[in-house]
Amino acid sequence: MYTYQYPRPALTVDCVIFGLSEDSLKVLLIQRAHDPYSGYWAFPGGFVDMDETTEVAARRELAEETGIQEMFMEQLYTFSGVDRDPRERVVSVAHFALVKLSDYKVTAGSDANRAEWFAVDQVPKLAFDHDQILQVALARLKGKVRYQPIGFELLPEKFTLGQLQKMYEHILGRELDKRNFRKKILGMELLLPLTEQQKGVSHRAAKLYQFDRAKYQALEASGFMFEI
Amino acid sequence: MYTYQYPRPALTVDCVIFGLSEDSLKVLLIQRAHDPYSGYWAFPGGFVDMDETTEVAARRELAEETGIQEMFMEQLYTFSGVDRDPRERVVSVAHFALVKLSDYKVTAGSDANRAEWFAVDQVPKLAFDHDQILQVALARLKGKVRYQPIGFELLPEKFTLGQLQKMYEHILGRELDKRNFRKKILGMELLLPLTEQQKGVSHRAAKLYQFDRAKYQALEASGFMFEI
DNA sequence: CCAAAAGTGTTCTTTATACACCCATGT
DNA sequence: ACATGGGTGTATAAAGAACACTTTTGG
């Protein structure tokens, strides 16, 4: 038991994890097995321990609940509505994360802790204030993806320009012109063209590319701004 | 006394308040009267009560410590470093605020609670991790001022184009071309020209303008993007 | 031979940048 | 009369937007 002179809110983290399938942008949800909101879906999360930052806590919870590790993650926003949890005062630091969906099978999941990927436009009513958290996360992703090369975190290491373009189209919610897109992205000279080609597709095989992180970091340090 | 099954970090807010003087961008600091960091300067802040959100807490603390009310404020970032406070675990939700400096005299301040405006490039070594908080706040301000019309929050209701341009120059840290600046800002048609003119200056009096908030909100709703 | 995505340039429009002089006012 | 900032337009360069056909591959 721990005693304090003044009352303290509980401190938790929640994680909005985005992944990209062939036909849509997805988020990972966990179905709650207990009240409150038993049966509702919610973002994975949990309490912050005394010896870890919120980001460390978010990564730990994510590894525990989904097995996902080493993904791109950043702090999203801190939700502190007084009644966001009906049991007691809980302040939650939400994080948002991007993963290469190809690396993680859809967790079949134990009965007590079912995890599932949902297309972002087919997410059901969520537990607590998680609907609001999702809105904030989507807005952040849309705003950020155009000015920082974080979209690559959603794709496999080697990808085609078609996949890259589709990723932006799914996130931004509008179509892009193929020739203009290629001109722009190749003009930045941040994609390493590989000799390798796409395999097993029933149409002309596309060239594979890799994002050149080292080059980006060098350019960024000298004032270069990524932009799509 | 309040007892919990597991230990909880204390939850606080800190406020980075920016103001604009004629010759520089300033932040409001408070000199600490007690250990730890006695004598050091720090951002105003304090504990979050159980019946208020962090933003409400930040506004309350700010009113208590400085008398400033009703300013633009938004959440900045949550700092959760395990050793950021040497006494115990404290997680702080930092906010950043913009005020019309003209509305607030530099608080002379009681001895126990001296408040003072510092030019952002002349801030001394601060208490706790507040140096880091300041860096994050400055980066946010620079990033945001170009794409959202928040800079007006730093100016009086009625301002000249010269003041407006100087504000951007101070925040962005570089000079702007006068004619191009005017072309762009007037082209957005978000400034209401007043019949009134500047007074008491020893040179040609400039026309005064007002930011048209209502028009901006209408335009924003239909997809318009502010940009300097 | 058909379907499906890959790959490729040019024109036009819009936006950004660079730049210099006269004007009004107070001291 | 001079110092100070206010106010104004044009030309050039760069970036963005619109647009259609040929190629390769598997079925």
XYZ file of C-alpha atoms (C1' of nucleotides) in Angstrom:
510
model
C 0.000 0.000 0.000
C 1.167 3.490 -0.819
C 0.038 6.603 0.982
C 0.161 10.221 -0.143
C -0.854 13.481 1.442
C -3.003 14.489 -1.520
C -5.010 12.308 -3.902
C -3.344 11.357 -7.182
C -4.829 10.314 -10.498
C -3.755 6.936 -11.817
C -1.363 7.266 -14.739
C -1.710 5.005 -17.749
C -0.592 4.796 -21.367
C -2.621 3.872 -24.432
C -1.230 2.937 -27.829
C -2.765 3.640 -31.201
C -0.946 1.258 -33.522
C -1.349 1.749 -37.235
C -0.595 -0.896 -39.836
C -1.127 -0.962 -43.565
C -2.810 -3.778 -45.451
C -3.140 -3.914 -49.219
C -6.484 -2.220 -49.200
C -6.613 -0.013 -46.112
C -5.040 1.624 -43.113
C -5.683 -0.392 -39.952
C -5.513 0.035 -36.192
C -4.963 -2.656 -33.608
C -7.706 -3.044 -31.007
C -8.147 -5.314 -28.027
C -11.499 -6.564 -26.874
C -12.148 -5.976 -23.207
C -13.120 -8.994 -21.134
C -14.168 -7.111 -18.005
C -16.213 -4.163 -16.901
C -16.295 -1.303 -17.462
C -16.944 -1.539 -21.187
C -16.786 -5.336 -21.154
C -16.983 -6.580 -24.745
C -16.035 -3.191 -26.203
C -12.868 -2.730 -28.180
C -10.127 -0.453 -26.924
C -6.530 0.457 -27.563
C -3.899 -1.612 -25.769
C -2.482 0.111 -22.705
C -1.854 -0.119 -19.010
C -0.342 1.474 -15.955
C 2.943 3.324 -15.912
C 5.452 1.797 -13.496
C 7.529 4.003 -11.220
C 10.795 3.225 -12.958
C 9.812 3.808 -16.578
C 8.943 6.757 -18.784
C 5.577 6.732 -20.492
C 7.129 5.681 -23.782
C 8.913 2.755 -22.135
C 5.631 1.806 -20.485
C 3.837 1.987 -23.828
C 6.406 -0.280 -25.463
C 6.278 -2.737 -22.584
C 2.480 -2.940 -22.645
C 2.532 -3.396 -26.367
C 5.035 -6.214 -26.190
C 3.022 -7.891 -23.417
C -0.327 -7.614 -25.135
C 0.588 -8.097 -28.766
C 4.191 -9.283 -29.043
C 5.019 -6.339 -31.251
C 8.448 -4.833 -30.581
C 10.785 -2.180 -31.897
C 8.306 -0.119 -33.851
C 8.231 3.604 -34.536
C 6.507 5.298 -31.643
C 5.943 8.800 -30.395
C 3.846 10.541 -27.815
C 0.456 11.621 -29.103
C -1.450 13.530 -26.449
C -2.349 13.288 -22.786
C -6.029 12.727 -22.067
C -7.082 13.952 -18.677
C -10.858 14.264 -18.761
C -12.124 13.942 -15.211
C -14.676 11.221 -15.987
C -12.927 9.351 -18.752
C -12.819 6.214 -16.589
C -15.972 5.588 -14.533
C -14.043 3.783 -11.767
C -11.643 6.508 -10.747
C -9.579 9.373 -12.039
C -7.204 8.095 -14.717
C -4.932 10.271 -16.816
C -3.641 8.540 -19.913
C -0.688 9.461 -22.064
C -1.610 8.228 -25.540
C 1.111 7.183 -27.968
C 0.951 6.448 -31.603
C 2.935 3.768 -33.341
C 3.529 2.559 -36.875
C 4.326 -1.068 -37.661
C 5.112 -3.125 -40.707
C 1.982 -5.239 -40.782
C 3.780 -7.879 -42.818
C 5.951 -8.604 -39.762
C 3.027 -9.465 -37.511
C 0.341 -12.047 -38.034
C -3.093 -11.065 -36.853
C -2.981 -12.331 -33.304
C -5.525 -15.115 -33.008
C -5.560 -14.218 -29.335
C -6.654 -15.891 -26.139
C -10.277 -15.504 -25.251
C -9.517 -13.050 -22.490
C -7.486 -10.781 -24.684
C -8.536 -10.834 -28.316
C -6.517 -8.535 -30.539
C -7.620 -7.631 -34.057
C -6.757 -5.215 -36.828
C -9.622 -2.939 -37.927
C -9.743 -0.750 -40.996
C -9.774 2.794 -39.640
C -13.089 3.551 -41.323
C -14.712 0.462 -39.825
C -13.825 0.887 -36.195
C -16.771 0.206 -33.855
C -17.729 2.411 -30.921
C -14.767 2.112 -28.565
C -14.401 1.957 -24.791
C -13.701 5.040 -22.634
C -12.697 8.109 -24.682
C -10.842 5.988 -27.206
C -12.945 7.264 -30.111
C -11.532 10.682 -29.403
C -8.011 9.287 -29.095
C -8.399 7.678 -32.515
C -9.503 10.972 -34.049
C -6.467 12.742 -32.612
C -4.167 9.955 -33.801
C -5.559 10.010 -37.323
C -5.213 13.766 -37.518
C -1.618 13.522 -36.311
C -0.781 10.808 -38.810
C -2.301 12.744 -41.714
C -0.570 15.912 -40.701
C 2.792 14.323 -40.130
C 3.124 11.870 -42.981
C 3.490 14.650 -45.564
C 6.366 16.397 -43.839
C 8.306 13.569 -42.250
C 9.300 10.285 -43.820
C 7.422 8.196 -41.270
C 5.251 6.463 -43.853
C 8.094 4.086 -44.617
C 7.587 2.576 -41.163
C 4.360 1.072 -42.466
C 5.943 -0.605 -45.489
C 8.300 -3.585 -45.766
C 12.007 -2.741 -46.076
C 11.791 -3.246 -49.832
C 8.799 -1.752 -51.562
C 7.596 -0.622 -54.967
C 6.646 2.927 -55.900
C 3.115 1.669 -56.340
C 2.964 0.475 -52.743
C 4.459 3.738 -51.552
C 1.920 5.792 -53.462
C -0.984 3.663 -52.231
C 0.206 4.110 -48.654
C 0.010 7.881 -49.023
C -3.353 7.626 -50.720
C -4.785 5.531 -47.886
C -3.528 7.880 -45.213
C -4.343 11.141 -46.940
C -7.666 9.862 -48.185
C -7.234 11.071 -51.761
C -5.669 9.902 -54.985
C -2.323 11.168 -56.168
C -1.089 11.575 -59.722
C 1.283 8.732 -60.527
C 3.756 10.674 -62.643
C 3.898 13.679 -60.361
C 4.288 11.436 -57.342
C 7.210 9.554 -58.874
C 8.866 12.720 -60.076
C 8.699 14.205 -56.612
C 9.745 11.214 -54.537
C 12.568 10.188 -56.870
C 13.678 13.798 -57.123
C 14.464 13.808 -53.412
C 16.979 11.034 -54.044
C 16.124 9.317 -50.785
C 15.118 6.004 -52.341
C 17.794 3.451 -53.106
C 16.832 1.593 -56.263
C 17.524 -2.121 -55.896
C 18.427 -4.479 -58.711
C 15.803 -6.789 -57.304
C 12.254 -6.822 -58.645
C 8.818 -7.607 -57.379
C 7.885 -11.299 -57.670
C 4.716 -13.328 -58.083
C 2.484 -10.622 -59.466
C 0.342 -11.180 -62.516
C 1.492 -8.062 -64.294
C 4.719 -6.328 -65.120
C 7.081 -6.640 -62.135
C 7.952 -3.362 -60.456
C 11.389 -2.283 -59.338
C 11.992 -2.467 -55.585
C 13.320 0.458 -53.554
C 14.635 0.998 -50.063
C 14.400 4.177 -48.004
C 17.869 5.625 -47.418
C 17.689 6.554 -43.728
C 21.321 7.540 -43.446
C 21.044 9.948 -46.337
C 17.846 11.419 -44.961
C 19.440 12.064 -41.573
C 22.397 13.775 -43.208
C 20.138 15.957 -45.359
C 17.822 16.734 -42.459
C 20.763 17.954 -40.370
C 21.595 20.433 -43.124
C 18.096 21.888 -43.267
C 16.431 19.700 -45.883
C 12.693 19.259 -45.501
C 10.938 16.104 -46.619
C 7.623 16.799 -48.315
C 5.041 14.874 -50.292
C -4.129 10.869 3.523
C -4.810 8.852 0.400
C -3.837 5.229 -0.012
C -3.436 3.197 -3.188
C -2.533 -0.391 -3.886
C 0.294 0.574 -6.251
C 2.588 3.605 -6.171
C 1.617 6.563 -8.345
C 3.695 9.380 -9.764
C 2.665 12.885 -8.790
C 1.010 14.709 -11.684
C 1.817 18.341 -12.366
C 1.497 20.917 -15.115
C 4.064 23.426 -16.335
C 3.383 26.436 -18.528
C 5.659 27.955 -21.113
C 4.192 31.402 -21.685
C 5.430 33.397 -24.630
C 5.043 37.119 -24.999
C 6.348 39.543 -27.569
C 8.159 42.759 -26.771
C 9.288 45.272 -29.360
C 12.671 43.725 -29.699
C 12.323 40.039 -28.838
C 10.279 36.981 -28.036
C 10.043 36.419 -24.288
C 9.105 33.686 -21.838
C 7.782 34.114 -18.344
C 9.856 32.514 -15.584
C 9.447 32.295 -11.841
C 12.336 32.239 -9.456
C 12.217 29.363 -7.020
C 12.456 30.264 -3.339
C 12.980 26.737 -2.021
C 14.968 23.624 -2.653
C 15.399 21.780 -4.880
C 16.819 24.317 -7.328
C 16.348 27.197 -4.906
C 17.214 30.441 -6.678
C 16.886 28.877 -10.120
C 14.292 30.064 -12.588
C 11.538 27.727 -13.739
C 8.248 27.732 -15.575
C 5.138 28.360 -13.516
C 3.235 25.192 -12.681
C 1.809 23.023 -9.954
C -0.200 19.968 -9.060
C -3.263 18.807 -10.942
C -6.333 18.615 -8.752
C -8.682 15.633 -8.956
C -11.540 17.623 -10.430
C -9.746 19.430 -13.253
C -8.171 18.532 -16.567
C -4.524 19.384 -17.077
C -5.419 22.418 -19.150
C -7.735 23.723 -16.459
C -4.976 23.117 -13.920
C -2.499 24.999 -16.076
C -4.828 27.981 -16.406
C -5.531 27.980 -12.693
C -1.847 27.868 -11.757
C -1.116 30.615 -14.203
C -3.828 32.841 -12.812
C -2.621 32.181 -9.260
C 1.028 32.801 -9.947
C 0.877 35.587 -12.497
C -2.647 36.957 -12.736
C -2.730 36.185 -16.434
C -6.087 34.880 -17.679
C -7.855 33.911 -20.880
C -4.835 33.401 -23.076
C -4.319 31.014 -25.942
C -3.114 27.699 -24.535
C -2.556 24.198 -25.748
C -0.930 21.054 -24.516
C 2.735 20.775 -25.413
C 4.176 17.462 -24.275
C 4.226 15.225 -21.228
C 7.588 14.886 -19.540
C 7.961 11.668 -17.618
C 11.687 11.204 -17.046
C 12.110 9.056 -13.976
C 14.527 11.419 -12.220
C 13.281 14.758 -13.433
C 12.454 15.771 -9.873
C 15.008 14.682 -7.244
C 12.396 14.401 -4.497
C 10.057 11.875 -6.014
C 8.569 10.693 -9.267
C 6.750 13.590 -10.921
C 5.183 13.470 -14.348
C 4.451 16.881 -15.797
C 2.134 17.808 -18.618
C 3.674 20.903 -20.157
C 1.486 23.492 -21.878
C 2.373 26.376 -24.027
C 0.599 29.689 -24.021
C 0.677 32.932 -25.961
C -0.225 36.247 -24.373
C -0.526 39.837 -25.445
C 2.362 41.235 -23.456
C 0.826 44.706 -23.651
C -2.006 43.461 -21.399
C 0.304 42.431 -18.568
C 2.807 44.552 -16.703
C 5.975 42.769 -15.715
C 4.953 41.452 -12.327
C 7.115 43.123 -9.729
C 6.355 40.112 -7.580
C 6.650 39.216 -3.950
C 10.042 38.097 -2.755
C 8.906 34.504 -2.500
C 7.596 34.352 -6.014
C 9.411 36.647 -8.400
C 8.140 36.486 -11.957
C 10.048 37.968 -14.876
C 10.018 37.990 -18.654
C 13.232 36.744 -20.286
C 14.206 37.055 -23.919
C 14.231 33.478 -25.210
C 17.881 33.734 -26.198
C 18.882 34.998 -22.747
C 17.267 32.386 -20.556
C 19.564 31.161 -17.761
C 20.032 27.522 -16.832
C 16.621 26.460 -15.563
C 15.424 24.176 -12.768
C 14.522 20.496 -13.359
C 14.264 19.560 -17.030
C 12.834 22.953 -17.930
C 15.624 23.687 -20.406
C 14.375 20.738 -22.397
C 10.775 21.883 -22.047
C 11.765 25.272 -23.429
C 13.441 23.679 -26.444
C 10.331 21.647 -27.191
C 8.116 24.712 -26.772
C 10.243 26.834 -29.093
C 10.264 24.126 -31.727
C 6.491 23.818 -31.475
C 6.000 27.569 -31.735
C 8.268 27.855 -34.771
C 6.627 24.913 -36.462
C 3.111 26.039 -35.752
C 3.198 29.768 -36.334
C 3.639 29.348 -40.082
C 0.613 27.137 -40.593
C -1.853 28.387 -38.023
C -2.766 31.980 -37.283
C -1.677 31.767 -33.655
C 0.854 34.583 -33.955
C -1.959 37.113 -33.605
C -2.334 35.974 -29.999
C 0.959 37.721 -29.276
C -0.078 41.074 -30.742
C -2.575 43.653 -29.544
C -6.035 43.512 -31.120
C -5.080 46.299 -33.498
C -1.659 46.069 -35.057
C 0.342 47.322 -38.010
C 1.771 45.172 -40.765
C 5.198 46.155 -39.512
C 4.470 44.694 -36.078
C 3.047 41.572 -37.646
C 6.102 41.050 -39.802
C 8.478 41.670 -36.907
C 6.595 39.088 -34.843
C 7.191 36.448 -37.510
C 10.801 37.483 -37.847
C 11.398 37.134 -34.118
C 9.798 33.712 -33.946
C 11.241 32.281 -37.131
C 14.643 33.809 -36.505
C 15.099 35.225 -39.990
C 14.187 38.335 -41.923
C 11.281 38.417 -44.339
C 10.895 40.539 -47.465
C 8.507 43.372 -46.707
C 6.726 43.488 -50.040
C 6.353 39.741 -50.363
C 5.133 39.485 -46.785
C 2.469 42.116 -47.338
C 1.382 40.623 -50.629
C 0.920 37.226 -49.019
C -0.799 38.232 -45.801
C -3.127 40.741 -47.459
C -3.836 38.244 -50.224
C -5.408 35.897 -47.691
C -7.963 38.605 -46.925
C -7.982 37.727 -43.253
C -6.959 41.156 -42.030
C -9.617 43.792 -41.536
C -8.161 47.185 -42.422
C -9.242 49.799 -39.910
C -9.730 53.466 -40.623
C -7.682 54.120 -37.532
C -3.960 54.756 -37.698
C -0.960 54.251 -35.500
C -0.316 57.163 -33.102
C 2.682 58.711 -31.402
C 5.400 57.406 -33.670
C 8.090 59.654 -35.060
C 7.590 58.561 -38.641
C 4.760 58.061 -41.077
C 1.819 56.507 -39.196
C 0.916 52.993 -40.282
C -2.558 51.704 -40.940
C -3.963 49.435 -38.228
C -5.445 46.024 -38.937
C -7.416 43.447 -37.024
C -7.367 39.685 -37.528
C -10.737 38.478 -38.801
C -11.271 35.375 -36.661
C -14.798 34.718 -37.883
C -13.684 34.735 -41.499
C -10.740 32.480 -40.727
C -12.963 29.920 -39.027
C -15.327 29.897 -41.988
C -12.487 29.473 -44.457
C -10.793 26.828 -42.321
C -13.983 24.776 -42.221
C -13.986 24.724 -46.016
C -10.419 23.464 -46.278
C -8.434 26.697 -46.432
C -4.912 26.486 -45.039
C -3.248 29.489 -43.440
C 0.404 29.804 -44.393
C 3.162 32.365 -44.040
C -5.141 -11.765 -76.333
C -6.658 -9.800 -72.183
C -6.178 -7.762 -67.658
C -3.429 -5.248 -64.517
C -0.123 -2.434 -62.935
C 4.642 -0.329 -64.401
C 6.882 3.132 -66.453
C 7.686 7.621 -68.776
C 7.635 13.977 -70.454
C 5.664 18.034 -71.627
C 2.759 22.032 -71.118
C 0.540 25.281 -68.391
C -0.549 27.563 -64.185
C 0.510 29.047 -59.800
C 3.516 30.435 -56.342
C 7.942 32.125 -54.526
C 11.742 35.173 -54.773
C 14.481 39.170 -55.654
C 14.699 43.857 -55.759
C 14.485 50.095 -55.086
C 12.240 54.148 -54.613
C 9.020 57.787 -52.804
C 5.972 59.144 -48.708
C 4.498 60.932 -44.286
C 5.621 62.234 -39.749
C 8.246 63.891 -35.605
C 12.419 65.847 -33.940
C 16.734 68.777 -43.256
C 17.117 64.379 -41.589
C 15.965 60.000 -39.593
C 12.570 56.454 -39.360
C 9.592 53.213 -40.784
C 5.294 53.031 -44.254
C 3.860 51.915 -48.532
C 4.010 50.132 -53.374
C 4.925 46.643 -58.506
C 7.321 43.944 -61.760
C 10.197 40.405 -63.669
C 12.224 35.909 -63.140
C 12.559 31.323 -61.324
C 10.693 27.374 -59.257
C 7.176 24.347 -58.088
C 2.697 22.199 -58.714
C -1.057 20.336 -61.556
C -3.031 18.243 -65.518
C -2.751 14.824 -68.747
C -2.190 9.524 -72.291
C 0.144 6.134 -74.127
C 3.436 2.027 -74.348
C 5.523 -1.923 -71.772
C 5.777 -6.151 -69.297
C 3.969 -10.123 -67.127
C 0.745 -13.916 -65.801
C -3.354 -16.156 -66.646
